[in-house]
mmCIF file of C-alpha atoms in Angstrom:
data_model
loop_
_atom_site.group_PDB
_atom_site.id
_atom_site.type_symbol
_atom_site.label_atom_id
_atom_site.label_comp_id
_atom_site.label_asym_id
_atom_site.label_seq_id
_atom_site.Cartn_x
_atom_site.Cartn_y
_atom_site.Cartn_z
ATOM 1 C CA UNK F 1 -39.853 107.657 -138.809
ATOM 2 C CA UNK F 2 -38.622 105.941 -142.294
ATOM 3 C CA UNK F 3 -40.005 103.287 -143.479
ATOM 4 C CA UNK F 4 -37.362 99.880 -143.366
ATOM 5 C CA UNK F 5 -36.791 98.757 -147.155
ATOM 6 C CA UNK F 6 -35.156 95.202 -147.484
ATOM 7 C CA UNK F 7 -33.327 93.756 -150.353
ATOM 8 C CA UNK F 8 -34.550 90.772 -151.381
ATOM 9 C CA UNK F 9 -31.539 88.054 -150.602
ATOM 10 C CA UNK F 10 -29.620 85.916 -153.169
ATOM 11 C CA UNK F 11 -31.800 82.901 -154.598
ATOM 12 C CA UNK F 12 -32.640 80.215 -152.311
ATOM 13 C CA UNK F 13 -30.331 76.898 -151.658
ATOM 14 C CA UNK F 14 -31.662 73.681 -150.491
ATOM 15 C CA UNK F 15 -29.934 72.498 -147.123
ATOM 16 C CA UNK F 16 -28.379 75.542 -145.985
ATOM 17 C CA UNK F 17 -30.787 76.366 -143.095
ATOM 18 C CA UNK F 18 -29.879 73.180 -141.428
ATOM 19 C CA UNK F 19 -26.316 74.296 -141.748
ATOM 20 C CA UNK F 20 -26.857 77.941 -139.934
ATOM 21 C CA UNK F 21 -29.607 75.831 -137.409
ATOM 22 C CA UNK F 22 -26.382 74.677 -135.873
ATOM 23 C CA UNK F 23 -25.186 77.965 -134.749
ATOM 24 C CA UNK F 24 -28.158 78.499 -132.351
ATOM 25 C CA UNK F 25 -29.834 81.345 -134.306
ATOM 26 C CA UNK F 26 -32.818 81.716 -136.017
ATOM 27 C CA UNK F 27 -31.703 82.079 -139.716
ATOM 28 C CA UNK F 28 -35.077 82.710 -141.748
ATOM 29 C CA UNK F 29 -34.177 84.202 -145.225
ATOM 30 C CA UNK F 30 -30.302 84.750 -144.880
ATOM 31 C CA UNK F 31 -30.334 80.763 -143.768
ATOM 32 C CA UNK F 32 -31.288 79.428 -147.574
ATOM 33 C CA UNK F 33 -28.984 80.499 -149.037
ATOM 34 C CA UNK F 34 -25.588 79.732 -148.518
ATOM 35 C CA UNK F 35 -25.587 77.096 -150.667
ATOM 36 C CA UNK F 36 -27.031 78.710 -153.770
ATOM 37 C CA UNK F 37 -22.974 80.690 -155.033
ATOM 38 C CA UNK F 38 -20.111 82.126 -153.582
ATOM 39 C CA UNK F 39 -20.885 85.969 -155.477
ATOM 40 C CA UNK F 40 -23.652 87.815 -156.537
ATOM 41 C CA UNK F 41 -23.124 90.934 -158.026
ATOM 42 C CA UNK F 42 -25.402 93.912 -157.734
ATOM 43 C CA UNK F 43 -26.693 95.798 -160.380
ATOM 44 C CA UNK F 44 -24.949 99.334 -161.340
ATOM 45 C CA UNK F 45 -26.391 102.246 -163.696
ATOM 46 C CA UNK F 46 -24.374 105.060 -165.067
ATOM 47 C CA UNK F 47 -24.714 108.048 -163.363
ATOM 48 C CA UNK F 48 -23.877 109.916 -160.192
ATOM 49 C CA UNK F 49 -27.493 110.151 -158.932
ATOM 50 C CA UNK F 50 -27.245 106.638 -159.674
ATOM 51 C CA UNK F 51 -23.938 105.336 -157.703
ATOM 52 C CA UNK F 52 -25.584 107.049 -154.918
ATOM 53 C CA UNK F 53 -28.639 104.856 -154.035
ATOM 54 C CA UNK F 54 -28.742 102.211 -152.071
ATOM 55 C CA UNK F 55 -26.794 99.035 -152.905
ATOM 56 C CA UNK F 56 -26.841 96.129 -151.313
ATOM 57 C CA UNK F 57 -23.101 95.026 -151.826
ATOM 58 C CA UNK F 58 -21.320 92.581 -153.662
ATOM 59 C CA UNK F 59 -20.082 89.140 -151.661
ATOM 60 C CA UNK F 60 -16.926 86.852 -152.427
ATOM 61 C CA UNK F 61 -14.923 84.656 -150.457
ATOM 62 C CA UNK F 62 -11.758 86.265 -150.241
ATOM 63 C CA UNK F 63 -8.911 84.719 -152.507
ATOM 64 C CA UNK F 64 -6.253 83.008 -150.805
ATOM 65 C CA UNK F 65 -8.377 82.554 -147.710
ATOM 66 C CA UNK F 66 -10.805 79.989 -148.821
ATOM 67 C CA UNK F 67 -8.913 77.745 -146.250
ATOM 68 C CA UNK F 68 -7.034 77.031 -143.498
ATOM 69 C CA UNK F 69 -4.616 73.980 -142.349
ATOM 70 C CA UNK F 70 -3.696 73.428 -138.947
ATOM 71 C CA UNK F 71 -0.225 71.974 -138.038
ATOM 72 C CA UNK F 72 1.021 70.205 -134.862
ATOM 73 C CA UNK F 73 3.244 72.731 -133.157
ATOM 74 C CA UNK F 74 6.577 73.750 -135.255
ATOM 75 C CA UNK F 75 5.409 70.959 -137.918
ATOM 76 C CA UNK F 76 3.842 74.238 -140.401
ATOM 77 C CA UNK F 77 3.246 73.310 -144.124
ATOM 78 C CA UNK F 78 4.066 69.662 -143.557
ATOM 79 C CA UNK F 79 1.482 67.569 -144.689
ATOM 80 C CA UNK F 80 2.390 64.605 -142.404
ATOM 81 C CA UNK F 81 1.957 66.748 -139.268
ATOM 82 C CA UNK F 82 -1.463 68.090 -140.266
ATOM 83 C CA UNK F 83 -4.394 67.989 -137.686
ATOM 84 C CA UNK F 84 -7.298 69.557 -139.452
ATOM 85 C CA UNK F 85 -8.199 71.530 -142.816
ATOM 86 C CA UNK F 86 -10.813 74.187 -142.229
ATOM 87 C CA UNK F 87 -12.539 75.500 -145.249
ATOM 88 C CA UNK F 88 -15.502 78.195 -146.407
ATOM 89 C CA UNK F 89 -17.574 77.407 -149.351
ATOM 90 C CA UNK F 90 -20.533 79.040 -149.318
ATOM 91 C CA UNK F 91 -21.809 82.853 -148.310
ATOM 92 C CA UNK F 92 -24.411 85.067 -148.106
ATOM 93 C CA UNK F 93 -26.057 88.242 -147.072
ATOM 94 C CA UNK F 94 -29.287 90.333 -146.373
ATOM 95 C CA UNK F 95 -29.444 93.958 -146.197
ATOM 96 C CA UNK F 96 -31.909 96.287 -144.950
ATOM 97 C CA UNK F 97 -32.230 100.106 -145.677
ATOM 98 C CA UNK F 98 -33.796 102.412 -142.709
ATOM 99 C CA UNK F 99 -33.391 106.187 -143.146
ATOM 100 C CA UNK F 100 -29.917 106.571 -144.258
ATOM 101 C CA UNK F 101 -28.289 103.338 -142.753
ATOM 102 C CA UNK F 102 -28.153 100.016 -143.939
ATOM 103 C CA UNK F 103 -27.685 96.684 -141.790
ATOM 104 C CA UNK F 104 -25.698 93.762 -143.715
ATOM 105 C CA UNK F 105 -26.190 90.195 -142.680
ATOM 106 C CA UNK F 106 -23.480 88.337 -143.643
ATOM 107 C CA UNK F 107 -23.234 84.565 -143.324
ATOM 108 C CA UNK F 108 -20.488 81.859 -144.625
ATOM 109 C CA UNK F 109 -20.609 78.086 -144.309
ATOM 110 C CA UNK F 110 -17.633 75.131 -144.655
ATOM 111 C CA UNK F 111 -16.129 72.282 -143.534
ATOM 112 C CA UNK F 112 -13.985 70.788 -140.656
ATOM 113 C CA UNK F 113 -11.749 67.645 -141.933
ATOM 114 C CA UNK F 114 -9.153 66.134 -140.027
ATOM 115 C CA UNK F 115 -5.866 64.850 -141.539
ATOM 116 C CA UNK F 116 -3.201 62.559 -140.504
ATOM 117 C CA UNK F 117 -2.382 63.706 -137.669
ATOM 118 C CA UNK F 118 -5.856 64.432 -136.473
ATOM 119 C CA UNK F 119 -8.795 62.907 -134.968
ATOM 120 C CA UNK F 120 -11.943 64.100 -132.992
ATOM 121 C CA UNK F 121 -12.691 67.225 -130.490
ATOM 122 C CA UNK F 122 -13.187 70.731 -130.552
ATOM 123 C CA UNK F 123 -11.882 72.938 -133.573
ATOM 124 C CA UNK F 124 -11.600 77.075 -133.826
ATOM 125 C CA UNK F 125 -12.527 78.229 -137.102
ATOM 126 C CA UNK F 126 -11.899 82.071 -137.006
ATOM 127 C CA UNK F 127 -14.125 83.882 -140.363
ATOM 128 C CA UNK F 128 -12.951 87.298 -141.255
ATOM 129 C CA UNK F 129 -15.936 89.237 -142.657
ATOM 130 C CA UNK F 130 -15.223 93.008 -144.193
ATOM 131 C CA UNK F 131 -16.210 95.162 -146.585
ATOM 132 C CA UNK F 132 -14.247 97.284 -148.187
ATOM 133 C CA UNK F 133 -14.445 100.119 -151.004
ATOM 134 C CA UNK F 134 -11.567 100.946 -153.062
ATOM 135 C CA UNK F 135 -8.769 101.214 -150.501
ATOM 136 C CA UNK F 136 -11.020 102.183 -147.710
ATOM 137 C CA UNK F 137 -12.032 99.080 -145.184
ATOM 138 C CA UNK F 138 -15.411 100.384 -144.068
ATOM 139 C CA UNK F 139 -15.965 96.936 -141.424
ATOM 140 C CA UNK F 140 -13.889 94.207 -140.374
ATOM 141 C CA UNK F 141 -14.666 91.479 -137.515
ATOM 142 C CA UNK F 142 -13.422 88.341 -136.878
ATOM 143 C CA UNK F 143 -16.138 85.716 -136.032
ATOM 144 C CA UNK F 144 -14.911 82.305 -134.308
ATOM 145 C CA UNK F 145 -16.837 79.467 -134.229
ATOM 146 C CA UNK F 146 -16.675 75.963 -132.524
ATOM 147 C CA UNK F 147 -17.259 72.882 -134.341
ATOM 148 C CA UNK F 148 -16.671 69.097 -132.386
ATOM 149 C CA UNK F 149 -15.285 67.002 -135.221
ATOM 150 C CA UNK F 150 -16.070 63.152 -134.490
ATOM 151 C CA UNK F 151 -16.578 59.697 -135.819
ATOM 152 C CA UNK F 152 -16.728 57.721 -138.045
ATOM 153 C CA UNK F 153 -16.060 60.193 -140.856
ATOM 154 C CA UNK F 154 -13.599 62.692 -139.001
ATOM 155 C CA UNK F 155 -15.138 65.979 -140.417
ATOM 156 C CA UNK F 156 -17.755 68.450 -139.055
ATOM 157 C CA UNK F 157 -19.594 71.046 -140.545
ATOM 158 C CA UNK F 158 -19.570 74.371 -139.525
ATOM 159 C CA UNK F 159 -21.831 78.116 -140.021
ATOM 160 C CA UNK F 160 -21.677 81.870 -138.844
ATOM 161 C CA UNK F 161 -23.503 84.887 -138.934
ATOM 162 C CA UNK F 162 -22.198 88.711 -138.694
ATOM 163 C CA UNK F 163 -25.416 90.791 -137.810
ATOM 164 C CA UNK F 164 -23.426 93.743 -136.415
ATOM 165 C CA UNK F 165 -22.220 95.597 -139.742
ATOM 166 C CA UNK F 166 -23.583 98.839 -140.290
ATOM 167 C CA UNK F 167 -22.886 101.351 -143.338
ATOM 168 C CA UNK F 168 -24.063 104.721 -144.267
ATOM 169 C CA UNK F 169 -26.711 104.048 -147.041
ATOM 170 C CA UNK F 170 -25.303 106.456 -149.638
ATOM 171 C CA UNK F 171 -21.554 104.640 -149.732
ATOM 172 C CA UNK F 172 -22.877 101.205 -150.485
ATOM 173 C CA UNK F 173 -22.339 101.380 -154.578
ATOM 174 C CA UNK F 174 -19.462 100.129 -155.685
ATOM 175 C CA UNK F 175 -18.485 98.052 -151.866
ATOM 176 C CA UNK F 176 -17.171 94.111 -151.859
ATOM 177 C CA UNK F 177 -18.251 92.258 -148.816
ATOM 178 C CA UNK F 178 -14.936 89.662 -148.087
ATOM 179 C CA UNK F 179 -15.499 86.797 -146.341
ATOM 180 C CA UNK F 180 -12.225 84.358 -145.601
ATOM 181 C CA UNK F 181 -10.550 82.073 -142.796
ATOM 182 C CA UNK F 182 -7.688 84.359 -141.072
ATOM 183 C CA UNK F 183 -5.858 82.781 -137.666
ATOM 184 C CA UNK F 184 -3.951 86.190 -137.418
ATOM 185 C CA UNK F 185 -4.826 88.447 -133.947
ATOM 186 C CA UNK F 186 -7.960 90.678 -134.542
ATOM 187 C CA UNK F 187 -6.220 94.126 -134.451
ATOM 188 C CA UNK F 188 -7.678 97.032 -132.607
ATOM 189 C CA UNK F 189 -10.094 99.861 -134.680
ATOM 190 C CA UNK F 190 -8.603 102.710 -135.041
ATOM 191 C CA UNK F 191 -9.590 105.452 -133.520
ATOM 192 C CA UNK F 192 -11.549 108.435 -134.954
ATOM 193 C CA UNK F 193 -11.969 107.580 -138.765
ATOM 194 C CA UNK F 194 -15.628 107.541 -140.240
ATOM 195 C CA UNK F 195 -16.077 106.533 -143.655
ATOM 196 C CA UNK F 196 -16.537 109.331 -146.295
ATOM 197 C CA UNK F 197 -19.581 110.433 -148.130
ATOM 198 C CA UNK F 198 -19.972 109.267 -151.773
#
C-alpha cells in the first residue's frame, strides 16, 4: 500500500474557520485559509519528467462569476426589484497524493446582502467548483448552500466545501481549479469519457 503524501495548503487566514464552522463540518487545515487570497499558483519546472509529477492545482474564482443578483420575478437586471446579492470572495484547497490519485478539497467563502427589495429568510447560493485543463473539464459540481439572512444588518455569511473531486495524479500539472456562483441547471456527466494521460 502507498504511502498518502499531502500538500501543504495555502498560508493560513485569521477568521476563516469560523466561516466553514457554519457549514457543519470539521474544517481543520483547509478551514484557515479562505481568507488568506483568491489564487495561488503552483510551482512549474521545465521538463516532461517534470510536468508529470504531482501538482497540486492552481485556484481562482472564476471571472464573471464572482457574483450573483437575485431579481423579483420578471424584474431581471433592475436594480429597484433586487432581493439579494450573493457573492464569493475567498477560496481554497488541500490536496492529497495516494498511489496514483489525488483528492482536492476545495472550499469558497462570501456574502449574502439583501437589496431593496429584500429582507430576511432563507437564501440558495449555488457554487460551481471545476477544474479544468486546456479545453478538457476534468470535474464539475454544483454545491448549494443555505444561508438565513436576518436583522439588523440584512446580510449573512455563507461557506462550502467540495471533498468529492478526484484526479489521476499524473494530469494535475498545468490544471485551474474554478470556483464561481452559477444559478444555471447542473447538467448531466456524460457518459463514458475519462480524462487522458499526460
Amino acid at each position: 500500500m502507498s504511502t498518502p503524501i499531502r500538500f501543504a495548503p495555502i498560508a493560513a487566514g485569521l477568521a476563516t474557520a469560523l466561516l466553514l464552522a457554519g457549514c457543519g463540518g470539521t474544517m481543520d487545515s483547509i478551514g484557515t485559509t479562505l481568507l488568506s487570497g483568491t489564487k495561488t499558483d503552483g510551482a512549474e519546472l521545465d521538463g516532461e519528467a517534470i510536468k508529470a509529477r504531482p501538482v497540486c492545482p492552481l485556484i481562482e474564482i472564476r471571472s464573471g462569476t464572482e457574483t450573483l443578483p437575485l431579481y423579483e420575478t420578471g424584474k431581471q437586471g433592475n436594480a429597484d426589484f433586487l432581493r439579494f446579492q450573493i457573492s464569493v470572495q475567498r477560496v481554497a484547497r488541500e490536496c492529497d497524493i495516494n498511489g496514483e490519485t489525488m483528492s482536492v478539497r476545495v472550499g469558497a467563502a462570501g456574502r449574502v446582502a439583501a437589496g431593496p427589495k429584500g429582507a430576511t429568510g432563507k437564501v440558495q447560493v449555488p457554487v460551481r467548483i471545476a477544474a479544468v485543463k486546456g479545453d478538457q473539464v476534468l470535474y464539475t459540481r454544483l454545491n448549494t448552500v443555505t444561508v438565513d439572512v436576518g436583522a439588523p444588518d440584512y446580510s449573512a455569511l455563507w461557506s462550502a466545501v467540495d471533498e468529492a473531486m478526484t484526479l489521476p495524479a499524473n494530469i494535475t500539472s498545468g490544471v485551474t481549479i474554478y470556483v464561481g456562483l452559477d444559478d444555471k441547471p447542473e447538467k448531466p456527466a456524460p457518459k463514458g469519457k475519462k480524462p487522458k494521460a499526460g
